[in-house]
mmCIF file of C-alpha atoms and ligand atoms in Angstrom:
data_model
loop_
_atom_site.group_PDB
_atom_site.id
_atom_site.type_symbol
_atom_site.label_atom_id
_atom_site.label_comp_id
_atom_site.label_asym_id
_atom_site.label_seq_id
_atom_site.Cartn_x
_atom_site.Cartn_y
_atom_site.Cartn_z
ATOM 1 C CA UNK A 1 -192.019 231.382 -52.542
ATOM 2 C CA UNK A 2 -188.401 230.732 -51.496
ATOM 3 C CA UNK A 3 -189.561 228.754 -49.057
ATOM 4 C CA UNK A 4 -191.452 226.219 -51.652
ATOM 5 C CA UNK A 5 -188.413 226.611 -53.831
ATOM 6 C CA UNK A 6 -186.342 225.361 -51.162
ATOM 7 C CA UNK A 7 -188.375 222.949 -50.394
ATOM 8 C CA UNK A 8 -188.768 221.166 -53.938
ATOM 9 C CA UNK A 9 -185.131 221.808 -54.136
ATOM 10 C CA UNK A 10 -184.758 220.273 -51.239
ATOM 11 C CA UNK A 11 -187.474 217.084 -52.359
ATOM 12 C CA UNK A 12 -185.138 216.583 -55.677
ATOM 13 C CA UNK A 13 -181.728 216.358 -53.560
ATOM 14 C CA UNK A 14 -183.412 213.497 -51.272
ATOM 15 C CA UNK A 15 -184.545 211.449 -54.171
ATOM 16 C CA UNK A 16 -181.546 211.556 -56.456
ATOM 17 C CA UNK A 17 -179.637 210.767 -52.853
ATOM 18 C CA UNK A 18 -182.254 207.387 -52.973
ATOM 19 C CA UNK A 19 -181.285 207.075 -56.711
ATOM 20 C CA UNK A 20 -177.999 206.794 -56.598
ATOM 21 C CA UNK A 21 -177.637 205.392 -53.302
ATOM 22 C CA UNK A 22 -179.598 203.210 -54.770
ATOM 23 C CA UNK A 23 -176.868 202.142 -57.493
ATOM 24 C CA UNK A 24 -173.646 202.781 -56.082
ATOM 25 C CA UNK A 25 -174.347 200.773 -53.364
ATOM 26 C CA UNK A 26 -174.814 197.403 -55.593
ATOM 27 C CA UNK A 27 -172.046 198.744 -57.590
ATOM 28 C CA UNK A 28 -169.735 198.695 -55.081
ATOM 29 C CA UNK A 29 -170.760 194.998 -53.383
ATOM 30 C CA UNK A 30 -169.960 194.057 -57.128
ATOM 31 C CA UNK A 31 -166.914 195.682 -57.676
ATOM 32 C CA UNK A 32 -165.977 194.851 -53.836
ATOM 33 C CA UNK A 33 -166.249 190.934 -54.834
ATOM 34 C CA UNK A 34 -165.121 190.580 -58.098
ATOM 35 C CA UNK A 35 -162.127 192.504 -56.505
ATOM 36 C CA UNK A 36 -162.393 189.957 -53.710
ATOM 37 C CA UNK A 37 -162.606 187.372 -56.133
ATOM 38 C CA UNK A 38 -159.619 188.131 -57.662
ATOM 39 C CA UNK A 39 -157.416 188.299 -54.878
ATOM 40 C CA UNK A 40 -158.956 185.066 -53.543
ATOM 41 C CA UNK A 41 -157.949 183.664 -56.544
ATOM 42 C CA UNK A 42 -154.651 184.939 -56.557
ATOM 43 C CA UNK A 43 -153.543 184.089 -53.220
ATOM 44 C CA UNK A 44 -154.852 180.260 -53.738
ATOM 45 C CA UNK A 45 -151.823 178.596 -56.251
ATOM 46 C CA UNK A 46 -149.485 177.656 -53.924
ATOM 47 C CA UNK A 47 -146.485 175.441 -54.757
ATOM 48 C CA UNK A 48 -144.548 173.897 -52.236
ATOM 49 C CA UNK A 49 -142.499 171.097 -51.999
ATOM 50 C CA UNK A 50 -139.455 169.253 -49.570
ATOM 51 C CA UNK A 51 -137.029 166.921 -51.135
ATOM 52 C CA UNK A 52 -133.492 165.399 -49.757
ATOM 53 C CA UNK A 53 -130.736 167.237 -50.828
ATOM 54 C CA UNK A 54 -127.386 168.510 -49.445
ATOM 55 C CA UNK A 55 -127.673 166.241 -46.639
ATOM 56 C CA UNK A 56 -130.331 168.041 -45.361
ATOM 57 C CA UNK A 57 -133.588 169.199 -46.491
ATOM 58 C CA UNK A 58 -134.762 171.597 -49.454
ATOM 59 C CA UNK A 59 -138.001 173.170 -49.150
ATOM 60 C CA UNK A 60 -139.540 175.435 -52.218
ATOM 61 C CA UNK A 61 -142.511 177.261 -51.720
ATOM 62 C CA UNK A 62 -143.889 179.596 -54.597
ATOM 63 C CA UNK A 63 -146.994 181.861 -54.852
ATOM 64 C CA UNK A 64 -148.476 182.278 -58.261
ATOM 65 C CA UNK A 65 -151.215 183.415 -60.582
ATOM 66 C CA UNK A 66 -153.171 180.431 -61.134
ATOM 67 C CA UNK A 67 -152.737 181.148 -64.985
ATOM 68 C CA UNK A 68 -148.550 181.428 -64.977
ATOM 69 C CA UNK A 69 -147.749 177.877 -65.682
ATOM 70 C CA UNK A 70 -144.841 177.139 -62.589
ATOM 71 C CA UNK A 71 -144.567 173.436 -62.919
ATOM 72 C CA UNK A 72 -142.057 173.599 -65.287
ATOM 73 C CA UNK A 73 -139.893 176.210 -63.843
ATOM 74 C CA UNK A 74 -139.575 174.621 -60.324
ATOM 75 C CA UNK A 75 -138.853 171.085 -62.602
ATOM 76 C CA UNK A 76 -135.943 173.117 -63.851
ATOM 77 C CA UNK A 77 -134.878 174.574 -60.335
ATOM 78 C CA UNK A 78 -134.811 171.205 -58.629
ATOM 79 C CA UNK A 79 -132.853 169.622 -61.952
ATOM 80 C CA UNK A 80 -129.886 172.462 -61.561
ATOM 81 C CA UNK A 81 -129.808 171.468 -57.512
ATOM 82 C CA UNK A 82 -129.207 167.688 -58.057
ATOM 83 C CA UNK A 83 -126.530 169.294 -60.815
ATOM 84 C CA UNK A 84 -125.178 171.771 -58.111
ATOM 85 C CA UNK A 85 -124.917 168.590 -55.402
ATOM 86 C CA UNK A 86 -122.902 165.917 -57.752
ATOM 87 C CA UNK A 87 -120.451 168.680 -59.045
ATOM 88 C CA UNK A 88 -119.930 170.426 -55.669
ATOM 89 C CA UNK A 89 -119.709 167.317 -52.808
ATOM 90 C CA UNK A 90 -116.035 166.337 -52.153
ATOM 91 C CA UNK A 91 -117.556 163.004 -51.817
ATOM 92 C CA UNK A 92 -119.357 162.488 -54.904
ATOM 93 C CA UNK A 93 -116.953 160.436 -57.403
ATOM 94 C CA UNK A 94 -117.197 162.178 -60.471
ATOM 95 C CA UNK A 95 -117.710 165.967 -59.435
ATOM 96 C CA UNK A 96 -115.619 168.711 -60.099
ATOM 97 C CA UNK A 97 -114.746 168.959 -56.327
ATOM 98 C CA UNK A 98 -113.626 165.097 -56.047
ATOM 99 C CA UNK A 99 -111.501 165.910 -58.911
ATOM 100 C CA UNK A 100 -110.004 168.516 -58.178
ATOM 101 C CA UNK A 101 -109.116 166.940 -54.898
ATOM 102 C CA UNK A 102 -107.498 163.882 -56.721
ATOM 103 C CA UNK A 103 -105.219 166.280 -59.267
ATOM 104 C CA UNK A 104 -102.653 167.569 -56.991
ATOM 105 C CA UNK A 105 -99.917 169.899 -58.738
ATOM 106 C CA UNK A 106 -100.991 168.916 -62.620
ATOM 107 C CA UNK A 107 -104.457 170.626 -61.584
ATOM 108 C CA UNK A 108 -107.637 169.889 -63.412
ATOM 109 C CA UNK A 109 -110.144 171.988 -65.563
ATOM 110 C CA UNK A 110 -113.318 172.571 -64.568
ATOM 111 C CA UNK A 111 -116.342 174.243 -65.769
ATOM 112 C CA UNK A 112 -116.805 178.049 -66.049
ATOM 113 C CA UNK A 113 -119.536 178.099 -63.387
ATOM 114 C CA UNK A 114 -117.583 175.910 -60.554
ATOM 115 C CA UNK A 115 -113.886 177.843 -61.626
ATOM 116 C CA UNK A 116 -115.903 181.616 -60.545
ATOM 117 C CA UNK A 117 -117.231 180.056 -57.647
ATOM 118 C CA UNK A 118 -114.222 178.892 -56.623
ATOM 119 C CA UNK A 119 -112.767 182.263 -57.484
ATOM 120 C CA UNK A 120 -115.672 184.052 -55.268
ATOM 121 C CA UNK A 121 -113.731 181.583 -52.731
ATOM 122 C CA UNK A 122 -111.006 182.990 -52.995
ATOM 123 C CA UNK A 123 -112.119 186.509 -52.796
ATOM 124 C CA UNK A 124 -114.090 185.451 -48.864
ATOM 125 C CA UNK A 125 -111.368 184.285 -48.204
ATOM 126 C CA UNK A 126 -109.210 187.664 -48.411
ATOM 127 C CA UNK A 127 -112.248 189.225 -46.621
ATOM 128 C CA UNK A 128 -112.424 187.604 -43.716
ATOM 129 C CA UNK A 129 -108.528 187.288 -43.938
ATOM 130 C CA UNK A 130 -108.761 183.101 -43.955
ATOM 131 C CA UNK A 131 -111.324 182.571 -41.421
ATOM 132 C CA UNK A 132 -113.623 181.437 -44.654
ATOM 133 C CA UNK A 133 -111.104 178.812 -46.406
ATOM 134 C CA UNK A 134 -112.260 175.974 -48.835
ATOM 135 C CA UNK A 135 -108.867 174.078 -48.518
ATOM 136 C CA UNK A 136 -109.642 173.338 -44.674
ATOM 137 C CA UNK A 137 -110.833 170.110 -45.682
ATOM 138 C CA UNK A 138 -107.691 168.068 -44.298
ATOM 139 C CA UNK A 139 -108.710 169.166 -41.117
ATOM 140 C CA UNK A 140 -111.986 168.828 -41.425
ATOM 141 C CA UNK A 141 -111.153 164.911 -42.156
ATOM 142 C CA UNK A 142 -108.777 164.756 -39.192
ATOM 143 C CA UNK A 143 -111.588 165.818 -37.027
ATOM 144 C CA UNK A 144 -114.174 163.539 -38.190
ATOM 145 C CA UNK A 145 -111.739 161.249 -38.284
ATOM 146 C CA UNK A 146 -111.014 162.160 -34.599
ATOM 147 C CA UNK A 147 -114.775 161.594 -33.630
ATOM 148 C CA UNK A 148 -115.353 158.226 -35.511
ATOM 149 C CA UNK A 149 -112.767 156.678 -33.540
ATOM 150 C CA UNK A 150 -113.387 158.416 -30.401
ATOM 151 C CA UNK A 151 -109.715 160.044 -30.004
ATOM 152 C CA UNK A 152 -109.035 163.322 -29.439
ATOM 153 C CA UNK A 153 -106.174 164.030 -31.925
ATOM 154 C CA UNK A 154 -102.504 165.252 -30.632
ATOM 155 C CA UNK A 155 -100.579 168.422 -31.365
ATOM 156 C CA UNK A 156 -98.611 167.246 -33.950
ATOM 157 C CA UNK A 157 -101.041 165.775 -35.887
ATOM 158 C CA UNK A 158 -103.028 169.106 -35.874
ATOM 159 C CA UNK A 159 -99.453 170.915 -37.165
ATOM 160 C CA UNK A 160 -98.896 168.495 -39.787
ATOM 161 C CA UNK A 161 -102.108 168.806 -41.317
ATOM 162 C CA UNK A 162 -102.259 172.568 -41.030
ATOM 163 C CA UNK A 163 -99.799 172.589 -43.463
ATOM 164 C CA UNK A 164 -102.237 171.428 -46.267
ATOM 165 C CA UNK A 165 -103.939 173.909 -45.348
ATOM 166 C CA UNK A 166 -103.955 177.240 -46.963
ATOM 167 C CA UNK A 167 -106.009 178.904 -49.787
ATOM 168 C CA UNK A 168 -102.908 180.908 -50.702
ATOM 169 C CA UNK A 169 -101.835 177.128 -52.368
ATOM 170 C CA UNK A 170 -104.782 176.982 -54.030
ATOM 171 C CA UNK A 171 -103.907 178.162 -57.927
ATOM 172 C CA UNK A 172 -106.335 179.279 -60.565
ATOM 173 C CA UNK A 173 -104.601 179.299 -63.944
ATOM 174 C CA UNK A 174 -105.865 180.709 -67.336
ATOM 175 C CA UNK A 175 -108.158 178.247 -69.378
ATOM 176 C CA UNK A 176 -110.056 177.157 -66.024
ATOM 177 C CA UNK A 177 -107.089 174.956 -64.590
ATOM 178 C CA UNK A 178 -107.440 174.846 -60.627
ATOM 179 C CA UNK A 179 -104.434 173.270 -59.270
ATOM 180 C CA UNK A 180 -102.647 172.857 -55.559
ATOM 181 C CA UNK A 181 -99.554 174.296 -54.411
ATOM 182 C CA UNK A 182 -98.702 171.943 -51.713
ATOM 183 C CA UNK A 183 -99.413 168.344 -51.529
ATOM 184 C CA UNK A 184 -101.845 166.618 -49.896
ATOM 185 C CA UNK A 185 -104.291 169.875 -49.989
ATOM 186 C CA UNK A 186 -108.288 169.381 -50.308
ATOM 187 C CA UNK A 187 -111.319 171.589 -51.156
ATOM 188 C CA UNK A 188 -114.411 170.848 -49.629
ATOM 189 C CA UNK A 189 -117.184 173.649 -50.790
ATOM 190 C CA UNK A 190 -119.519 172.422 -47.945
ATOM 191 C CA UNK A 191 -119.879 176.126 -46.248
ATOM 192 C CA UNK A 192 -120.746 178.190 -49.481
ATOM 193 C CA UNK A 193 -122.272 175.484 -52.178
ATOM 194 C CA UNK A 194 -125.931 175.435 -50.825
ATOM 195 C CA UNK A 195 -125.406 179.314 -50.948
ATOM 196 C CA UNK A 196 -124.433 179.057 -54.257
ATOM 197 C CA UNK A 197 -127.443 176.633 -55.306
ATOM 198 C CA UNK A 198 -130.443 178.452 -53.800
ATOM 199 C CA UNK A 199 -129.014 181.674 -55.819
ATOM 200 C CA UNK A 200 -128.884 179.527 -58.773
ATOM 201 C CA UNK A 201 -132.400 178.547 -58.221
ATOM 202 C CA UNK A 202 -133.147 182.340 -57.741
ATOM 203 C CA UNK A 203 -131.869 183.241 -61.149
ATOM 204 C CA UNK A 204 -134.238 180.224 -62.788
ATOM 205 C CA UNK A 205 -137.122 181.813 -61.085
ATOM 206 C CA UNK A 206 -136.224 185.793 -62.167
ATOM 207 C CA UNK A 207 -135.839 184.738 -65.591
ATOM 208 C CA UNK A 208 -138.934 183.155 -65.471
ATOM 209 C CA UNK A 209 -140.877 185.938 -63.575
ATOM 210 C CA UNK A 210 -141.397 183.958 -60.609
ATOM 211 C CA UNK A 211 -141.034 186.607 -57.993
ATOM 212 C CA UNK A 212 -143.031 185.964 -54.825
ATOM 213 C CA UNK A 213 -141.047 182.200 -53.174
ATOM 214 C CA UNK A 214 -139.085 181.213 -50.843
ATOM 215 C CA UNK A 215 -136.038 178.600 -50.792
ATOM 216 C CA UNK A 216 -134.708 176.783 -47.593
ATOM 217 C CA UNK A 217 -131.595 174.433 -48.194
ATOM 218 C CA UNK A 218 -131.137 173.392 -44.636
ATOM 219 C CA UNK A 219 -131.033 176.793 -43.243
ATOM 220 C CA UNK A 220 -129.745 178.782 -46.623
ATOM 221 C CA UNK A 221 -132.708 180.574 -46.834
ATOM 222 C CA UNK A 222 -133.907 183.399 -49.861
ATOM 223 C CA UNK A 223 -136.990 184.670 -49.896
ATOM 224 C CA UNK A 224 -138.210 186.480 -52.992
ATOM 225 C CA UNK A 225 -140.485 189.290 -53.410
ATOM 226 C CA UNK A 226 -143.151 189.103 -50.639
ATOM 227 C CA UNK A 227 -145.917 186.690 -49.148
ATOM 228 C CA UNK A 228 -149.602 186.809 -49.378
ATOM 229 C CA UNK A 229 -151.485 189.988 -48.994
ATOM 230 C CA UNK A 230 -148.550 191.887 -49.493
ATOM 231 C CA UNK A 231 -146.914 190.778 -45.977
ATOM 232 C CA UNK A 232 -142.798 190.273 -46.240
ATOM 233 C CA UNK A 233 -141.747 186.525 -46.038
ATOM 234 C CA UNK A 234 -140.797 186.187 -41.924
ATOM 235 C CA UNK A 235 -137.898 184.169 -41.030
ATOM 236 C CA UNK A 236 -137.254 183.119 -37.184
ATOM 237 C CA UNK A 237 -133.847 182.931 -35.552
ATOM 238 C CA UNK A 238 -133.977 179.662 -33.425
ATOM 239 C CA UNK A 239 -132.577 180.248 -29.968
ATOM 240 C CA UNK A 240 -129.578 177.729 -30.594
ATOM 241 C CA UNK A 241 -129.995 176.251 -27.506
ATOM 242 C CA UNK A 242 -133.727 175.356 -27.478
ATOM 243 C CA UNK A 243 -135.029 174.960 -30.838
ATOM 244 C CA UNK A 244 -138.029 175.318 -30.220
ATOM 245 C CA UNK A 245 -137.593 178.755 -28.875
ATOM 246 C CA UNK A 246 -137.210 182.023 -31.748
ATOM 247 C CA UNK A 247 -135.131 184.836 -30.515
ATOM 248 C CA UNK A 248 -135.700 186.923 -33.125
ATOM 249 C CA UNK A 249 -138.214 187.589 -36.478
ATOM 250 C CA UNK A 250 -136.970 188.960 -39.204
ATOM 251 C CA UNK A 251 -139.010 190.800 -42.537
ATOM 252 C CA UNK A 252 -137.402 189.647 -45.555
ATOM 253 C CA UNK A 253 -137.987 190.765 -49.130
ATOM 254 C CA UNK A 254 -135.714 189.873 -52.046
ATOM 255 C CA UNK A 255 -132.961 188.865 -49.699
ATOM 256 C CA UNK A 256 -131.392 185.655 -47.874
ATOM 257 C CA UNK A 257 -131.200 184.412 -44.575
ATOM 258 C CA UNK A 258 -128.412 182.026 -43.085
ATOM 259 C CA UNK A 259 -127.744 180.521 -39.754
ATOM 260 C CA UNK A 260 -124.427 178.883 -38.975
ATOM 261 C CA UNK A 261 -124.283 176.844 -35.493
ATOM 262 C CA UNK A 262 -123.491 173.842 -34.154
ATOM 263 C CA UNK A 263 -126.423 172.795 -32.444
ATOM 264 C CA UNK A 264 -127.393 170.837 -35.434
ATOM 265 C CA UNK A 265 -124.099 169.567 -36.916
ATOM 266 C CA UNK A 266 -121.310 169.201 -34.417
ATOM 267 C CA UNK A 267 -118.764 166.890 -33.364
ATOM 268 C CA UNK A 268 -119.071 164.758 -30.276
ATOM 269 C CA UNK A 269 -115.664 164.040 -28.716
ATOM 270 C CA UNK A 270 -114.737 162.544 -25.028
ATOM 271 C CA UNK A 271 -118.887 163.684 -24.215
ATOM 272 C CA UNK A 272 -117.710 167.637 -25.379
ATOM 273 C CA UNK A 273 -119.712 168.823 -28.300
ATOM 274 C CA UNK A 274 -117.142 170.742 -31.187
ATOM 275 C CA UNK A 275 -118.127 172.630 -33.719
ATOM 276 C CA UNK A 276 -118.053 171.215 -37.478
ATOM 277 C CA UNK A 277 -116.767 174.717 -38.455
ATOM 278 C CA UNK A 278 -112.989 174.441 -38.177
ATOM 279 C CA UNK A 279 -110.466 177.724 -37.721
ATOM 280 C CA UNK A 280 -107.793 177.221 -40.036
ATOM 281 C CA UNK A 281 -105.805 179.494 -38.654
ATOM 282 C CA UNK A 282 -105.523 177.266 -35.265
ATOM 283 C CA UNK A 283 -106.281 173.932 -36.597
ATOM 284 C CA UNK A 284 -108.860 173.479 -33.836
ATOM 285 C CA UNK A 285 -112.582 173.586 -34.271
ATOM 286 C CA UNK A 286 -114.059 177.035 -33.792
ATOM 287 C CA UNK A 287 -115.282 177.360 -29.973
ATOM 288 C CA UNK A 288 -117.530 180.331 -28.675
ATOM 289 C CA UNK A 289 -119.805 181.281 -31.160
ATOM 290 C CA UNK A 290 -122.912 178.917 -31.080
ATOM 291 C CA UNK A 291 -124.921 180.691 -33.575
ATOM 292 C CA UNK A 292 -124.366 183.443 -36.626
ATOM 293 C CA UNK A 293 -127.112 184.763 -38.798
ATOM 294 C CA UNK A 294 -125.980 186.751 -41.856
ATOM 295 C CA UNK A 295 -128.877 188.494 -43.859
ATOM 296 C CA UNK A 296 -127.500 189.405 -47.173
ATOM 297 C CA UNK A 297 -128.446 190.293 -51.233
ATOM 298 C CA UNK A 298 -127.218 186.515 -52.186
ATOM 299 C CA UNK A 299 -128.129 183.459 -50.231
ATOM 300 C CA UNK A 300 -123.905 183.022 -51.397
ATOM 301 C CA UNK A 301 -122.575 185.626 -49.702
ATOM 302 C CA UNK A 302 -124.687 184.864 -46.098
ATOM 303 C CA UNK A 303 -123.300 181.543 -46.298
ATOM 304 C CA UNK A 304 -119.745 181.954 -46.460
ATOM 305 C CA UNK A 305 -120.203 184.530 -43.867
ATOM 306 C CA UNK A 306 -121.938 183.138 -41.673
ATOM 307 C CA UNK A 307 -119.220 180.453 -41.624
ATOM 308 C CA UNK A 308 -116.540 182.820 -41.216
ATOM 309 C CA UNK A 309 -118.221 184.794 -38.532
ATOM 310 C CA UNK A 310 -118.343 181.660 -36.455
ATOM 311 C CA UNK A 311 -114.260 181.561 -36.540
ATOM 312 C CA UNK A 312 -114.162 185.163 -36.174
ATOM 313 C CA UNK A 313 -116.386 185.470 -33.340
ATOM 314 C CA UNK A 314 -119.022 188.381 -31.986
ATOM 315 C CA UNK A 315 -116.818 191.446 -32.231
ATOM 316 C CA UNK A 316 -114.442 191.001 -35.197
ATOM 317 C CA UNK A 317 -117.870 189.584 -37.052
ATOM 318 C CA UNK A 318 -119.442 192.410 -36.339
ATOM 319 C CA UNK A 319 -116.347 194.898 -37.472
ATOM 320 C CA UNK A 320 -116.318 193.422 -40.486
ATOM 321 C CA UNK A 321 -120.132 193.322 -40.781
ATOM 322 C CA UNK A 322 -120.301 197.073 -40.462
ATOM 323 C CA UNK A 323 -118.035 197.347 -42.939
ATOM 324 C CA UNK A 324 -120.031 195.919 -45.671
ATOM 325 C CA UNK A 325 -123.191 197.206 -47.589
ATOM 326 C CA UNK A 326 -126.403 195.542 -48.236
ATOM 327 C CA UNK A 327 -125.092 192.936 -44.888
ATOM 328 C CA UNK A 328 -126.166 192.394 -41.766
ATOM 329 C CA UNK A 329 -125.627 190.067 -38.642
ATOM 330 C CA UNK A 330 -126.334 188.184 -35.302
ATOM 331 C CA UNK A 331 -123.711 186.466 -33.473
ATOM 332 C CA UNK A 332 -124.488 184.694 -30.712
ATOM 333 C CA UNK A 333 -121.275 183.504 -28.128
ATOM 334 C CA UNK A 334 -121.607 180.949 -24.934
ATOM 335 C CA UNK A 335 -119.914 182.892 -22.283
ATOM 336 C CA UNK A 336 -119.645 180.426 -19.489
ATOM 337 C CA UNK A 337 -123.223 179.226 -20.312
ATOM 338 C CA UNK A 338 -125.123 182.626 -20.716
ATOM 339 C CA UNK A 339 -125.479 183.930 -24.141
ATOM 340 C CA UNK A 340 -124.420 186.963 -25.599
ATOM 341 C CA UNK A 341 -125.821 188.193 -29.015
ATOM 342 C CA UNK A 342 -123.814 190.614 -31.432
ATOM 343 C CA UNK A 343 -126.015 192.840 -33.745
ATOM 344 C CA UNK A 344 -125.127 194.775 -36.576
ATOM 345 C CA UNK A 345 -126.025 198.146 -37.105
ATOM 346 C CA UNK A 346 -128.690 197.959 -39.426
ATOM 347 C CA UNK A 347 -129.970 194.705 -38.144
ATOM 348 C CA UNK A 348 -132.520 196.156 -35.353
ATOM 349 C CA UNK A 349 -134.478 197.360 -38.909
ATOM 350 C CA UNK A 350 -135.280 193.921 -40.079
ATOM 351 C CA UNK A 351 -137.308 192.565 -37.193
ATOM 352 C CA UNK A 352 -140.725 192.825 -37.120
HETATM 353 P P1 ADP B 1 -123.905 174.084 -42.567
HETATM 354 O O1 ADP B 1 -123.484 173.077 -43.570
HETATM 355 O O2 ADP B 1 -124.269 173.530 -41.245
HETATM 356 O O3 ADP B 1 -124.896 175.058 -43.092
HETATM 357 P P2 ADP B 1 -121.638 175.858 -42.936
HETATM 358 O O4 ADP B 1 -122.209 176.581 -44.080
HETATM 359 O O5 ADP B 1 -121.093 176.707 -41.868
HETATM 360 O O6 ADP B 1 -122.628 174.909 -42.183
HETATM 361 O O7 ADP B 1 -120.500 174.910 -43.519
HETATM 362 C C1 ADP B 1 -119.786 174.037 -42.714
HETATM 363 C C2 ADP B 1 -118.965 173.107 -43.559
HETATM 364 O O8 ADP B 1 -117.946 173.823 -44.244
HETATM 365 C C3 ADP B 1 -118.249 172.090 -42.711
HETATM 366 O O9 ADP B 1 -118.971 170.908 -42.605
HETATM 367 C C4 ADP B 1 -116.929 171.902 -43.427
HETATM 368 O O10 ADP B 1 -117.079 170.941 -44.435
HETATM 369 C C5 ADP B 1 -116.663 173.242 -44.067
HETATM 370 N N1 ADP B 1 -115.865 174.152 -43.242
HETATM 371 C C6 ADP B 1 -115.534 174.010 -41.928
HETATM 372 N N2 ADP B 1 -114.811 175.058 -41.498
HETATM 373 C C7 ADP B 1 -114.673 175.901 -42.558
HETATM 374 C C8 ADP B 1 -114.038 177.172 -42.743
HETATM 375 N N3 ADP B 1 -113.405 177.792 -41.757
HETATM 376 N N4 ADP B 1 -114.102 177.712 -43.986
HETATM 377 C C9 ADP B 1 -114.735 177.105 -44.992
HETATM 378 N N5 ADP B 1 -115.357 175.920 -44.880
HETATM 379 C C10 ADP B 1 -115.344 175.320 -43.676
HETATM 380 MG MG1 MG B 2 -121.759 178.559 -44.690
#
């Protein structure tokens, strides 16, 4: 008797093992695709688009539900950009900079949004104790100046125009007034703008709910939330002496990315390549440092830093790196033609 009790017990177990064998199996194929499905679907609007801005290239790539309607958003991103590039560019008649530039000790007023950049400035500035300084600009002229007509510029010259050269002299009065202490002085908000803009871009796309992009303004780089399948955006540190070559790859999620080096914009002079980021403190265009990679929370803050650490070279860079939260950074220096890289502390974490 057990036995044939076992045994149908056993007969009933087998076929309700068919049975439902029989109907999870389906059920999961189904749920498996339409899951598929979904995903597919989800990882298929893609957005991205190059256009000439900065004097450079800016790239915007988005990921989106198919359903979220983008177009309009990245309209808006592009429009505050081409804002961002008339207001900002010393060379643009009509911007905030250029007038600035033109007001000498009466000052000017200027909008809320360029007088707290300006301000940020200001604040690099004391941070990096004037190796970031947006009233280099006299010098910057001199040099390009220097270049265009092939003459490598004396002494003197480099004295005199140090002397307009100083964000100390730069004033910021009530009511938005920016004015100059000394005469002849010049902004030029070439090493932090593009910063600036990409973060301005970033706050169009968080207000909009646009997480999962990226933004590259020549080399200002912020990638938000992540790429497909839940991967982190990647972001390659070109060897700066073969571009082709990546010495490092960095995961990056809500975070940006900047490189500062010469290898693309430099100076030539008597055959000698110099460095378009000047030291104000000298006068002389920074030499050492061919490459510095700042990873920070705004696309802002890696840019002026990255500038700076090129004047302040690998180990005060990396000091003052260290010092900082939420920062970290890669300085490379030519020491008699080998390189030499500078890492932060936390910086090891970020490559993949
Ligand atoms: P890039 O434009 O190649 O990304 P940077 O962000 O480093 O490079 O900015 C370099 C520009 O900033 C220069 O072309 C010059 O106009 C200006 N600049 C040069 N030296 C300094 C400096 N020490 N501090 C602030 N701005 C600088
Ligand atoms: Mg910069």
């Amino acid at each position: 008797m057990p036995t044939r009790i076992n045994k149908g017990l056993e007969d009933s177990s087998t076929k309700n093992k068919i049975f439902s064998i029989k109907i999870v199996v389906p059920l999961l194929i189904a749920a498996f695709l339409l899951f598929y499905n979904f995903n597919q679907k989800k990882e298929l609007s893609e957005y991205k688009e190059t256009q000439a801005l900065f004097g450079s290239y800016v790239t915007i790539h988005c990921l989106y539900d198919e359903r979220e309607d983008i177009l309009g958003v990245v309209e808006e991103g592009w429009r505050r950009l081409k804002e961002i590039q008339i207001s900002m560019n010393a060379l643009s008649v009509g911007g905030y900079v250029a007038r600035i530039n033109k007001s000498g000790y009466d000052g000017v007023q200027v909008s809320d949004d360029v007088y707290r950049l300006l301000k940020r400035s200001l604040e690099f500035s004391d941070l990096t104790r004037g190796a970031f300084d947006i009233t280099v600009f006299p010098l910057v002229e001199l040099w390009k100046n220097a270049a265009r007509s092939r003459q490598f510029p004396d002494e003197t010259a480099v004295t005199n125009v140090k002397k307009k050269v100083g964000y100390q002299n730069l004033k910021l009065k009530n009511d938005n007034i920016v004015s100059f202490k000394v005469s002849g002085m010049k902004i030029d908000l070439g090493a932090i703008a593009k910063g600036y803009a990409v973060d301005e871009v970033v706050k169009i796309f968080t207000k909009n709910k646009i997480k999962n992009f990226y933004i590259d303004a020549g080399g200002d780089i912020y990638c938000g939330g992540k790429y497909k399948k839940k991967k982190k955006w990647t972001v390659g540190v070109q060897d700066p002496r073969n571009k082709t070559k990546i010495i490092d790859v960095l995961r990056i999620e809500d975070a940006a990315v900047t490189t500062s080096g010469n290898y693309e914009r430099f100076i030539s002079l008597n055959g000698k390549k110099y460095s378009h980021i000047i030291d104000p403190v000298t006068g002389y265009p920074q030499d050492g440092v061919i490459s510095s990679t700042v990873i920070a929370p705004t696309a802002e803050k890696a840019d002026a830093l990255s500038t700076a650490l090129s004047v302040m070279g690998g180990k005060k860079g990396i000091k003052l790196i260290n010092s900082l939260s939420h920062v970290e950074a890669m300085i490379i220096e030519d020491k008699g033609g080998k390189l030499k890289k500078y890492r932060s502390k936390g910086y090891k974490k970020l490559k993949k």
